[in-house]
Coordinates of C-alpha atoms in Angstrom, one line a residue:
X530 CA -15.6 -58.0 -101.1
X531 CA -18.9 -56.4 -102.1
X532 CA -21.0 -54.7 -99.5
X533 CA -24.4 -56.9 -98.7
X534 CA -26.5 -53.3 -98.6
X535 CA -29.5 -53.8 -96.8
X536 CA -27.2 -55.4 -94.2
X537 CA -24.8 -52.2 -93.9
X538 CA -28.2 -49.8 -93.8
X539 CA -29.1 -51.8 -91.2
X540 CA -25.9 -52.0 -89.0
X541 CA -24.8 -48.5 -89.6
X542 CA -26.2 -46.7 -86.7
X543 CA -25.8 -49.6 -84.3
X544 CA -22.3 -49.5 -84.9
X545 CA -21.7 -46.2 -84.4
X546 CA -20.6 -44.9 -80.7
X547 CA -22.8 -41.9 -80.1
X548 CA -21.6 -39.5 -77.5
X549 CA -24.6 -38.6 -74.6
X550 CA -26.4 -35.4 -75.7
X551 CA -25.6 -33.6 -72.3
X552 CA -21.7 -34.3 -73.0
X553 CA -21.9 -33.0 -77.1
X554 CA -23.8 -29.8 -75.8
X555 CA -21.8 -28.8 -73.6
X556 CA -20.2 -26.6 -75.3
X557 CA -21.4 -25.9 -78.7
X558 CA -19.1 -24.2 -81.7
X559 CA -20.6 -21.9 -84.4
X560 CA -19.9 -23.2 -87.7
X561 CA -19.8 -21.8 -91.5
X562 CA -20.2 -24.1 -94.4
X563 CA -17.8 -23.5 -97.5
X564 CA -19.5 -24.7 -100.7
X565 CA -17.9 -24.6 -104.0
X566 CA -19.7 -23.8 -107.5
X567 CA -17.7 -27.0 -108.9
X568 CA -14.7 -29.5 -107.9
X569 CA -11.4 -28.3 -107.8
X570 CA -12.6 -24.6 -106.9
X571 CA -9.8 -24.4 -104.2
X572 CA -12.4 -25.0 -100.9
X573 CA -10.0 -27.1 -98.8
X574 CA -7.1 -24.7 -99.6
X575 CA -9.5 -21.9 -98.1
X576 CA -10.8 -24.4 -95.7
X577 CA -7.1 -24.6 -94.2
X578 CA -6.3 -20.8 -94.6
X579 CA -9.0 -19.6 -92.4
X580 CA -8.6 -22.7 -90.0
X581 CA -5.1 -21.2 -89.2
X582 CA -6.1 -17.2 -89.6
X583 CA -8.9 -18.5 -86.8
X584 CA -6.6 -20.4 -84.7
X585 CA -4.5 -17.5 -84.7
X586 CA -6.7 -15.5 -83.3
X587 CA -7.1 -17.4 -80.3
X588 CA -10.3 -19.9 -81.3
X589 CA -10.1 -23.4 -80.8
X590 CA -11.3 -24.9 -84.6
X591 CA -12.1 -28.2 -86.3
X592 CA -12.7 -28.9 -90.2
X593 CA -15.4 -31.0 -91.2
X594 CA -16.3 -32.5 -94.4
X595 CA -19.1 -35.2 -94.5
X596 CA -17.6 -37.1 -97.2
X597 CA -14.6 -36.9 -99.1
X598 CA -13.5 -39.0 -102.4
X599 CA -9.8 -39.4 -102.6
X600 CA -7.1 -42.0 -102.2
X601 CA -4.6 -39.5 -100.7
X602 CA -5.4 -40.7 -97.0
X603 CA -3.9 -40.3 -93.6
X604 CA -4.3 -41.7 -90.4
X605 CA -6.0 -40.0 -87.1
X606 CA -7.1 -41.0 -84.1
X607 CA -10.2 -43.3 -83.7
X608 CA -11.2 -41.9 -80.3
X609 CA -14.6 -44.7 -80.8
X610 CA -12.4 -47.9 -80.2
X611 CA -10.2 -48.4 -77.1
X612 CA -6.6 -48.4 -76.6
X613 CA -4.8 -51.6 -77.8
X614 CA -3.4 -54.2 -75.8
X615 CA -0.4 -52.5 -75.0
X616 CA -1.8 -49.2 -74.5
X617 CA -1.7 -48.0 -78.2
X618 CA -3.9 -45.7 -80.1
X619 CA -5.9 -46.9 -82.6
X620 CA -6.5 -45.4 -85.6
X621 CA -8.6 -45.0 -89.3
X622 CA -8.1 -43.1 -92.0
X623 CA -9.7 -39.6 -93.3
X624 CA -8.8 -37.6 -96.3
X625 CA -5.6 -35.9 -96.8
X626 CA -7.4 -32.7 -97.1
X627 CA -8.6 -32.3 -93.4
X628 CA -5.6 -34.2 -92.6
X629 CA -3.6 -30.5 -93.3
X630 CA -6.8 -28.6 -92.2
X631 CA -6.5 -30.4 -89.0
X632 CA -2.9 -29.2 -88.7
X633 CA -3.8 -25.8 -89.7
X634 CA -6.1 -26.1 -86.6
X635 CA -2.9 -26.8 -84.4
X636 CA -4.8 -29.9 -83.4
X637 CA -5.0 -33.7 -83.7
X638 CA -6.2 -35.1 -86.6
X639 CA -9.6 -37.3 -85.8
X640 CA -11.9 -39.5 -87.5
X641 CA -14.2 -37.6 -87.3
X642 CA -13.3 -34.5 -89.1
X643 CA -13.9 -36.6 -92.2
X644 CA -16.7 -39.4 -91.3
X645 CA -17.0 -40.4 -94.9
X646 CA -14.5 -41.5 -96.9
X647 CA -15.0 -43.1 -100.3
X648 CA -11.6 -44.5 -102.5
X649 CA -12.0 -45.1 -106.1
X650 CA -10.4 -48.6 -107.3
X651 CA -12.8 -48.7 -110.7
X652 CA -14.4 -46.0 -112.5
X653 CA -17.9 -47.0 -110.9
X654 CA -16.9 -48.3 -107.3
X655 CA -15.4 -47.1 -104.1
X656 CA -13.8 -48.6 -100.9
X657 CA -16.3 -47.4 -98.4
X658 CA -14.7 -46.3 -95.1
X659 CA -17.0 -45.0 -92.1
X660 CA -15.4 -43.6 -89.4
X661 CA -12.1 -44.9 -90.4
X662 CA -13.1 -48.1 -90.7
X663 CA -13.7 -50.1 -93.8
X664 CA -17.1 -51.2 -94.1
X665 CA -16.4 -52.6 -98.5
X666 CA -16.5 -52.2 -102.0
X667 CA -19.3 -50.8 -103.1
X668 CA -20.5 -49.6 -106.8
X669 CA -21.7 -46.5 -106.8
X670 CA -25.5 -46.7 -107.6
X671 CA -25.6 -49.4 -104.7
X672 CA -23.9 -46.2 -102.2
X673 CA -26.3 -44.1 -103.6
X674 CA -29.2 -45.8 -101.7
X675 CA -26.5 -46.3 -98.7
X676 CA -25.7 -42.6 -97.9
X677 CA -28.8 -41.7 -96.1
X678 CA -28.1 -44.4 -93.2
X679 CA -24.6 -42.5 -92.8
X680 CA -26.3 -39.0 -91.6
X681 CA -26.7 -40.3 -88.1
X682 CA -23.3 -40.9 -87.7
X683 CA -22.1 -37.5 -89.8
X684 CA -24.6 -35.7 -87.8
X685 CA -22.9 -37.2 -84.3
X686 CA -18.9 -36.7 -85.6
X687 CA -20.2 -32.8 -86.3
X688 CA -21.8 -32.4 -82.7
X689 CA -18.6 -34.1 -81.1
X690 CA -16.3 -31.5 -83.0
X691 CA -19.0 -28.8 -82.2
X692 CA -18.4 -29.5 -78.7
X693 CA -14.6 -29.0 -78.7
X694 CA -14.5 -25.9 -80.3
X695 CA -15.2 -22.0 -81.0
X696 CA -15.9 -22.2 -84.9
X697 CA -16.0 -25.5 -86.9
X698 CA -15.5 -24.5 -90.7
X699 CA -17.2 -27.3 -92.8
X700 CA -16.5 -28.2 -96.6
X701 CA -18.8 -29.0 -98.9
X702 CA -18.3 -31.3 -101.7
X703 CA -17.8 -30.7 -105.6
X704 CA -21.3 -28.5 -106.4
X705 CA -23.7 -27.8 -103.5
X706 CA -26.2 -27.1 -107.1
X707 CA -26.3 -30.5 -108.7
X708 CA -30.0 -30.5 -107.5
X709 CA -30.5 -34.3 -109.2
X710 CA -28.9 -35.5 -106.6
X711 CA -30.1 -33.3 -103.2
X712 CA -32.2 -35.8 -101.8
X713 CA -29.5 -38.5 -101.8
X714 CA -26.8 -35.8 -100.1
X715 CA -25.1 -36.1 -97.3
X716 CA -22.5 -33.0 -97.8
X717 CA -23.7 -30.1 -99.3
X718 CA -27.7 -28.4 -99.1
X719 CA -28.7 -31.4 -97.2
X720 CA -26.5 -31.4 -94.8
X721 CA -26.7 -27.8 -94.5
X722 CA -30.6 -28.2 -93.9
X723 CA -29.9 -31.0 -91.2
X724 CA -27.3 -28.8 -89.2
X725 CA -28.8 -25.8 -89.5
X726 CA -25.6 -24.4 -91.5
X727 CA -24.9 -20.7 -92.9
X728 CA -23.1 -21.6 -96.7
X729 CA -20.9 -19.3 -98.5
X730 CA -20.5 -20.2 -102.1
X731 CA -17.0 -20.5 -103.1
X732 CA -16.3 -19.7 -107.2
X733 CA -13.0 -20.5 -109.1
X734 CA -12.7 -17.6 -111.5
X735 CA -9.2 -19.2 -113.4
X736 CA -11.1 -21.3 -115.2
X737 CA -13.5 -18.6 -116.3
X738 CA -17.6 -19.0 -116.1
X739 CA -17.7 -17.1 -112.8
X740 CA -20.7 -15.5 -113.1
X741 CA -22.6 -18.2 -115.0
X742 CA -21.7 -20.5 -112.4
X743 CA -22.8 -18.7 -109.2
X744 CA -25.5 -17.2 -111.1
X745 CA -27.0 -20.4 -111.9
X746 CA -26.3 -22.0 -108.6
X747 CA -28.7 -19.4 -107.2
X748 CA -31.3 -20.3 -109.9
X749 CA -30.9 -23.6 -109.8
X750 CA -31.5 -24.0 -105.7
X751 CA -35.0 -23.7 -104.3
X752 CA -35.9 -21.3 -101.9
X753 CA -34.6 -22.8 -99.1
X754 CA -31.4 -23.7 -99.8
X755 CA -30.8 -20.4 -101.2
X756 CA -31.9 -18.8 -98.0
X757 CA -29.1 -20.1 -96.6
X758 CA -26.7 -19.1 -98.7
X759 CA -24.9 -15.8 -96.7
X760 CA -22.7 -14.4 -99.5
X761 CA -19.9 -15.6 -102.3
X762 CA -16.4 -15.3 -102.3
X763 CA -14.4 -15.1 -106.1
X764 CA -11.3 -17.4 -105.5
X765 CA -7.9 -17.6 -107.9
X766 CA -8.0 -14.2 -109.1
X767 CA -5.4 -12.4 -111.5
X768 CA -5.3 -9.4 -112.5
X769 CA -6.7 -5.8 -111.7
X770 CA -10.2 -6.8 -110.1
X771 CA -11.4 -3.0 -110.8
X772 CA -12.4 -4.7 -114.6
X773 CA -14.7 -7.4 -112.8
X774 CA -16.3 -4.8 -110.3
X775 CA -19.0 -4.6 -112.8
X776 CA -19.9 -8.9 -112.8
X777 CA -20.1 -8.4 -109.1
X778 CA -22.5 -6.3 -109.3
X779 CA -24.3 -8.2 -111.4
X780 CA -24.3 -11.3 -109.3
X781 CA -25.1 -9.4 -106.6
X782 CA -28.4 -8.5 -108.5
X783 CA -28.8 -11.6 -110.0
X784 CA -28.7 -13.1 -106.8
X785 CA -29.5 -10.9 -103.4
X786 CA -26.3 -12.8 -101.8
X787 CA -23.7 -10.8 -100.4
X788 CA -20.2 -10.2 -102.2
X789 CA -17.9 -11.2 -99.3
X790 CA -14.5 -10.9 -100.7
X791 CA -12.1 -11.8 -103.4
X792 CA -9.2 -14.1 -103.0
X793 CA -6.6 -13.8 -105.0
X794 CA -3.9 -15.8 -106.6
X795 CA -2.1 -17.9 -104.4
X796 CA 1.4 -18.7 -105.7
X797 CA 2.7 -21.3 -103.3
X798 CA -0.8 -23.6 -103.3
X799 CA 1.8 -26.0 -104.8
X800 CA 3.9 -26.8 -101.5
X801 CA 0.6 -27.8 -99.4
X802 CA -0.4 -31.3 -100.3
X803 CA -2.9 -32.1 -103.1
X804 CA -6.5 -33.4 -101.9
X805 CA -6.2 -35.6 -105.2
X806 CA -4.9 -37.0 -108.3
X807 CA -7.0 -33.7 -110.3
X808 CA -3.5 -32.3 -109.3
X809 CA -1.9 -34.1 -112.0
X810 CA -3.9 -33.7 -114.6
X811 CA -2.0 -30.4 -114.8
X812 CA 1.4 -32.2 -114.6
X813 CA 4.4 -30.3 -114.1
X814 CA 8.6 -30.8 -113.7
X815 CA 9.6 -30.0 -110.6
X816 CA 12.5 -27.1 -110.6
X817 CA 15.5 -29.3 -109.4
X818 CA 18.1 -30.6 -111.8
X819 CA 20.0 -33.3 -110.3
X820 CA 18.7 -36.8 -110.0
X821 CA 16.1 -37.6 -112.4
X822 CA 13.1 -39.3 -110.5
X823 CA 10.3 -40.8 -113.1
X824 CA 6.7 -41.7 -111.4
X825 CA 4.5 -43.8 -113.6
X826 CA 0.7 -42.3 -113.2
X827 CA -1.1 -44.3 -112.0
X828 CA -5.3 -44.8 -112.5
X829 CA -6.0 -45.1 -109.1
X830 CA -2.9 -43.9 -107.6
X831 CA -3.2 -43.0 -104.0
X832 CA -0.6 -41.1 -101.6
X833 CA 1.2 -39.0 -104.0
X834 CA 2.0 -36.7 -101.5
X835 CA 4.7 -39.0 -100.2
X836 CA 6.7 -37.6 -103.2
X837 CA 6.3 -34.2 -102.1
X838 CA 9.8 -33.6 -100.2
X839 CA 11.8 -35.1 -103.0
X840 CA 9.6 -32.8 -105.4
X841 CA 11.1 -30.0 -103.5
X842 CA 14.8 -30.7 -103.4
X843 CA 16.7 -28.6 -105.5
X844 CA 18.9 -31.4 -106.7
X845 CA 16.0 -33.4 -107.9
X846 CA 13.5 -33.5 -111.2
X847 CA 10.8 -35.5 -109.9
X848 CA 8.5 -36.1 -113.6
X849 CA 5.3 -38.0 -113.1
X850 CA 5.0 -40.1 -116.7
X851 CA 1.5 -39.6 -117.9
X852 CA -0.3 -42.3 -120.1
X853 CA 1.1 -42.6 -123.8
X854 CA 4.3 -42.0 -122.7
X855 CA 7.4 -43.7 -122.2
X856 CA 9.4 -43.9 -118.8
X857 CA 12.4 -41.1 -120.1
X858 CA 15.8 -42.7 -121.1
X859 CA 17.9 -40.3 -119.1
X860 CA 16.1 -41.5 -115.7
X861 CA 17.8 -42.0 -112.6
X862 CA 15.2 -43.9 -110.2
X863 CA 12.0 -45.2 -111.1
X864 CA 9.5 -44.9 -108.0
X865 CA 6.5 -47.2 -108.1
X866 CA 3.8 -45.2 -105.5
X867 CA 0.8 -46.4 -103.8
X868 CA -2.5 -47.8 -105.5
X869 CA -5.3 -48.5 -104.3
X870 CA -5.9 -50.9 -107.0
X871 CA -2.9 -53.4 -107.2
X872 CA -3.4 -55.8 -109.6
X873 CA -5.6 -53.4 -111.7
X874 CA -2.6 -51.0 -112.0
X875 CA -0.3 -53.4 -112.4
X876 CA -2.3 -54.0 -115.7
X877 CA -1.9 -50.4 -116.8
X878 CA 1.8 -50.9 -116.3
X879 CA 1.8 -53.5 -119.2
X880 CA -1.0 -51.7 -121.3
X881 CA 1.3 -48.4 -121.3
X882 CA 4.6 -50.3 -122.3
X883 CA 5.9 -49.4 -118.5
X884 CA 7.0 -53.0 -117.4
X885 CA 9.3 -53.2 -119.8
X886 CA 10.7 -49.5 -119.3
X887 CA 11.6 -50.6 -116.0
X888 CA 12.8 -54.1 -116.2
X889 CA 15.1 -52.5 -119.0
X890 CA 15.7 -49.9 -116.8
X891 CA 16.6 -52.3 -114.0
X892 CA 18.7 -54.2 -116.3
X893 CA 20.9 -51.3 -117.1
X894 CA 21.7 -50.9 -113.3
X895 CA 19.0 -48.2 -112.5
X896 CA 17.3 -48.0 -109.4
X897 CA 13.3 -49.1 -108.5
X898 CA 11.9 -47.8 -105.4
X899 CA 8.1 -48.8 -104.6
X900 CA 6.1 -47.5 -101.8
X901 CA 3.1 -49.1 -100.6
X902 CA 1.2 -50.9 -103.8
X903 CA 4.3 -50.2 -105.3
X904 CA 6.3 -52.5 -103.1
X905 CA 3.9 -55.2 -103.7
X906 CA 4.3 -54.9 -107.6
X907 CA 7.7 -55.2 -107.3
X908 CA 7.3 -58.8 -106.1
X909 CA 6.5 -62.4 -108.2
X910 CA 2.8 -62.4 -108.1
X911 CA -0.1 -60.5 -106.0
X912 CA -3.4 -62.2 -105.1
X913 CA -6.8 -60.6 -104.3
X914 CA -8.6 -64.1 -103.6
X915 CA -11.6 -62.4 -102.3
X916 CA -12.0 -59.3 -104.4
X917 CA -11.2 -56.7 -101.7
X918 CA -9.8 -54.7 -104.8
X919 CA -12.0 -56.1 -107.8
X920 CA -12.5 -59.0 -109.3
X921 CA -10.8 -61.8 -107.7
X922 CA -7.8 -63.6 -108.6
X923 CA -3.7 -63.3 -108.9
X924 CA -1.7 -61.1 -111.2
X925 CA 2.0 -61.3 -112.5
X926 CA 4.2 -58.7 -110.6
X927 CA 7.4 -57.6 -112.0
X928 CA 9.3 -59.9 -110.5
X929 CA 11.9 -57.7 -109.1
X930 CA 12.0 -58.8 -106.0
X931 CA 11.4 -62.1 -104.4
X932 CA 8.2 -62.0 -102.1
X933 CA 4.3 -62.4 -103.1
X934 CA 1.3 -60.6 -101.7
X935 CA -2.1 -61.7 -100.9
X936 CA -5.0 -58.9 -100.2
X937 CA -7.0 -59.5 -97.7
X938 CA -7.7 -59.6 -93.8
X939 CA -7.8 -55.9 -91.9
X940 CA -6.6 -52.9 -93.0
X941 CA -3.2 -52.0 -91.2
X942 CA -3.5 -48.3 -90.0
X943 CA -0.3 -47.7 -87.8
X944 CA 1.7 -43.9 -87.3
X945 CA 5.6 -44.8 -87.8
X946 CA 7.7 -43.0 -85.7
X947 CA 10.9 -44.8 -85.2
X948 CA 14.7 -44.7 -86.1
X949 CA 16.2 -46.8 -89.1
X950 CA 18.8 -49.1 -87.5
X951 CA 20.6 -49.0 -91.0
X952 CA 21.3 -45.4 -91.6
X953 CA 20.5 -44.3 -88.0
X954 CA 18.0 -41.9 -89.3
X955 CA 14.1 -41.0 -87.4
X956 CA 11.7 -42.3 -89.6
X957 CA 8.2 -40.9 -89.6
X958 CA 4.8 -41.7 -92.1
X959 CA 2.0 -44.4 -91.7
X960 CA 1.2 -47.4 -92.9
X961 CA -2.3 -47.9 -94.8
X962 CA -2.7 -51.6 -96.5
X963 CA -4.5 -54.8 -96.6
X964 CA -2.6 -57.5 -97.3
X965 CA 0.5 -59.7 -95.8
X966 CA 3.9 -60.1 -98.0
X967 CA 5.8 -62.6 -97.9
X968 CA 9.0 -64.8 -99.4
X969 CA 12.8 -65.0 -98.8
X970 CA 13.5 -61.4 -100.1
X971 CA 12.1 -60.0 -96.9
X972 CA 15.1 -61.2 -95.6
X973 CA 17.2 -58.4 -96.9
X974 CA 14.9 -55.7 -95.4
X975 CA 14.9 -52.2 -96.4
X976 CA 14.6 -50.5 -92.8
X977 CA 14.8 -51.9 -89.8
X978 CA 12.6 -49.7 -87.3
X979 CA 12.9 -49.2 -83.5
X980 CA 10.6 -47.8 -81.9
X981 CA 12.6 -46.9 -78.9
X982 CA 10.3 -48.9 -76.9
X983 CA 12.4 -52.6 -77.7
X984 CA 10.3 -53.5 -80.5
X985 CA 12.4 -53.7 -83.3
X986 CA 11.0 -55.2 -86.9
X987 CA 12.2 -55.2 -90.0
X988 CA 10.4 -53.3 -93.1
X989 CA 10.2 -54.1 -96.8
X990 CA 12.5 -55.8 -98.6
X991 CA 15.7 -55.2 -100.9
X992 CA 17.9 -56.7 -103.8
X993 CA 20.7 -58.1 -103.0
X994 CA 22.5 -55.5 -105.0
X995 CA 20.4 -52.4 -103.0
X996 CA 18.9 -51.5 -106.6
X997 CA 15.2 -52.7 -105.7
X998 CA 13.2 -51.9 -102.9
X999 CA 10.1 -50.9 -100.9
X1000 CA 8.4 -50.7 -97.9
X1001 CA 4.8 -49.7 -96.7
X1002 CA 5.8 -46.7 -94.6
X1003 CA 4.2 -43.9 -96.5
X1004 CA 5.9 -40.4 -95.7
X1005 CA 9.2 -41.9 -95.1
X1006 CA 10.6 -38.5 -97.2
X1007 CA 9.4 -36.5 -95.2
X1008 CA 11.9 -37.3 -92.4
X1009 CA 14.7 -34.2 -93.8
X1010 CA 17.3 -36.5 -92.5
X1011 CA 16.6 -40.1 -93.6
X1012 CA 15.6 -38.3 -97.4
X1013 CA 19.4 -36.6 -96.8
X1014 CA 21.0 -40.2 -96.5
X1015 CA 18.9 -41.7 -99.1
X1016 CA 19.8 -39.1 -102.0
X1017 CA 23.4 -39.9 -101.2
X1018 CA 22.9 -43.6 -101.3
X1019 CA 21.6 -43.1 -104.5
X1020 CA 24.6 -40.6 -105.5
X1021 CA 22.3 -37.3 -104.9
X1022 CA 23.4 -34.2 -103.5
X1023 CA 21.2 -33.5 -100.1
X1024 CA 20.1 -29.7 -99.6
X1025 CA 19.4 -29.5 -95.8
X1026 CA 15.8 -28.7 -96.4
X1027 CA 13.7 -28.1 -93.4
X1028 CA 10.3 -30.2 -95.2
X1029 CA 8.4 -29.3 -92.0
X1030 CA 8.7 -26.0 -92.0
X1031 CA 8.6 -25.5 -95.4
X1032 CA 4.5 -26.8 -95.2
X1033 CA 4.4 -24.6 -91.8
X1034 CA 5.4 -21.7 -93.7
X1035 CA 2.8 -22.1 -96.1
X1036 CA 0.6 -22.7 -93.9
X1037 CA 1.4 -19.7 -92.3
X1038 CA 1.4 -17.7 -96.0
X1039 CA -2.0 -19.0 -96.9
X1040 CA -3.5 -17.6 -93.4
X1041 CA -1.7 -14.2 -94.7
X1042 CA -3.5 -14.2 -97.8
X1043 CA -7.1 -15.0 -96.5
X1044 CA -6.5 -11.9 -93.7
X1045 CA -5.2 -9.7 -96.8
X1046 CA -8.4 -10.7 -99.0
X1047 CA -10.7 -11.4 -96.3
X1048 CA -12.7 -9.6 -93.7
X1049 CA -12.4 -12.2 -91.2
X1050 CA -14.8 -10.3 -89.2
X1051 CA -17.7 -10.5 -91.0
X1052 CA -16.9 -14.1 -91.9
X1053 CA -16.7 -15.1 -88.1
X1054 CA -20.0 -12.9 -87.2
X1055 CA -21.7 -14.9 -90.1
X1056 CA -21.0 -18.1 -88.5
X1057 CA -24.0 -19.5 -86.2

């Protein structure tokens, strides 16, 4: 499913549900723009820090970030469509980033803290979602010329949020100083320039270039964009910052901006979810020993986060498998997560050797779980007859459970918050596919979910011998007791951990460390 582009430009703006001016002004937040000097530079991790040091000091806040590219997704609240028949909300997706920022907020996630979202499937082309909606597949010099027609509606989600709130803190996007491509942005100087937005610069001094890179940000901006630049902040800092006193100073000349703080190392930025798969490029073992848990990476895996809760149980070594590598001998379960390429991924599983680690595997007695994409590999064959993925066609799944997928139709976008029949267990997550499976083995389903409403359906599907399954519910492991049961189905001690509160309480730690490194103050007075 390509996207017809003069069509979209076209329809973009019609389709967009603009609030009356008098109702958006009503009440209108200040806001500060976080920029970073690169990707990865740690601006939603500081994004979310100051959206609960703020909220805690009795301001209503949003985040906002124009655009985001990332297949870690959740759902929120599309407040643009009406209920559904029976009185439901409706929702779309935004990026997992503002998905936590929103929660640092104390507040419901929306659509339109995160108007833009763009999902890799090849190295050239993105799933376009607007609003939470799904508008295609689009390469990426074709969404180059598309971008511009989205302001209007980035511009509107920005007032609506300005209007609900105090402070609205916005993120930028990778460099707000790749000047090649300023007249095409929607999320960095541009958008600064269209909403009138104060930017601090945001610098990751771990990977060393500090100076060079804020610096030349300043010479690389024109006048005007550097104008609006208020000050810099030095992020992931070890060490004793006396020895870097002197490069301040020097940026500070090099530059005129304002040195507004240093934030130091923060050691627990590993139990808030990652914004994206850059997170595993620095692969690590969890610290459990226990049951060993083997995730093939993925190329376009998506929704990584729902392996997060069993990452953090002591009695578990959770080891993603990075290419060249073979799934370990001495593994216990083999999770398949979510893609957001099906059948391409399910090519990268032959390529790397992986099929037949886990049909041996599976063979031997072992265990195959698959969430999402990785529930539809698990079946006979997967279809994409229109390309909503990439090119169209079918592709051999692994055959390890009997049921077939064909892509295609809407996008189901559903919060699950229901109680597993089976165990008994509250079950909470999402659901976040295109698609319908189908074929006898959904007969043996792996949940069976009531709502507590009298709707009762059955979910996924399982072996006959319980060894194979999956399901689409993402975050099912985040529910502390329905993880608890599964680890002792699958002959796993269960620790009791609290997941919730463990993210609260680094929620919590990381508004700590932006008051400790911060002056708040000075960042709220900047705000306009």
């Amino acid at each position: 499913m390509t996207i017809d582009v003069d069509a979209q430009i076209a329809g973009l703006v019609s389709r967009i549900a603009f609030t009356p001016a008098a109702q958006r002004l009503r009440r209108r937040a200040r806001a500060l723009m976080i920029q970073g000097t690169a990707s990865d530079v740690g601006k939603s991790m500081v994004v979310a820090g100051l959206c609960r040091a703020f909220t805690r000091r009795g301001l209503v806040v949003r985040p906002f970030k124009a655009q985001n590219m990332s297949n870690n997704a959740a759902v929120a609240a599309d407040s643009d469509l009406p209920p559904g028949p029976d009185g439901e909300i409706v929702f779309g997706e935004i990026g997992r980033a503002q998905h936590l920022q929103a929660r640092a907020c104390k507040a419901a996630p929306s659509i339109h803290m995160n108007p833009v979202l763009l999902k890799p499937q090849t190295d050239i082309g993105s799933q376009v979602v607007l609003r939470g909606r799904v508008l295609g597949n689009c390469p990426a010099r074709i969404y180059h010329r598309m971008r511009h027609g989205m302001m209007p509606a980035i511009l509107d989600s920005l007032d609506r949020l300005r209007a609900e709130a105090d402070l609205v803190l916005v993120e930028g996007a990778g460099s707000g100083a790749e000047i090649y491509l300023r007249r095409s942005d929607i999320t960095n100087m541009h958008l600064a320039e269209q909403a009138d937005l104060p930017v601090v610069i945001l610098s990751d001094i771990d990977r060393g270039g500090t100076m060079a890179a804020i610096v030349g940000s300043h010479a690389l901006l024109d006048p005007a964009d550097r104008a609006r630049v208020v000050g810099y902040v030095v992020n992931k800092f070890r060490g004793d910052f006396s020895l870097f006193e002197p490069g301040v100073k020097t940026i500070t000349e090099q530059t005129g901006w304002p040195f507004l703080g240093v934030l130091r190392w923060f050691p627990t930025a590993d139990r808030l979810p990652a914004e994206d798969s850059l997170a595993l490029e620095r692969p690590a073992e969890t610290l459990g020993r226990g049951l060993n848990v083997a995730v093939p990476r993925l190329s376009r895996i998506a929704n990584f986060d729902d392996l997060d809760p069993l990452a953090a149980e002591p009695g578990v070594a959770l080891r993603f498998v990075q290419p060249g590598n073979p799934i370990p001998a001495d593994t216990d379960v083999i999770i398949l997560p979510g893609s957001k390429a099906t059948r391409s991924d399910l090519d990268v599983l032959r390529r790397e050797g992986w099929d037949i680690d886990i049909l041996a595997h599976a063979r031997r007695g072992g265990r195959v779980l698959g969430l999402c994409a990785g529930f539809q590999m698990l079946g006979r064959v997967v279809r994409d007859p229109q390309g909503n993925e990439g090119a169209s066609g079918e592709t051999r799944g692994l055959g390890l459970l009997d049921v077939e997928t064909e892509i295609g139709g809407d996008k189901r976008l559903v919060d699950v918050d229901a109680v597993d029949r089976f165990s008994g267990c509250r079950v909470t997550g999402y659901e976040m596919h295109m698609g319908r499976t189908t074929g006898p083995g959904l007969s043996r389903p792996w949940l069976m979910l009531d709502d507590g409403a009298g709707h009762i359906r059955p979910e996924g599907a399982m072996s006959a011998d319980g060894r194979i399954a999956g399901a689409y519910v993402h975050g099912l492991f985040g529910a502390d007791a329905f993880r608890s049961h599964w680890l002792r189905s699958v002959g796993a001690q269960a620790s009791g951990l609290d997941f919730v509160q463990r993210t609260e309480a680094a929620i919590e730690a990381l508004a700590d460390h932006c008051e400790e490194n911060l002056d708040l103050d000075a960042l709220l007075a900047l705000a306009r």
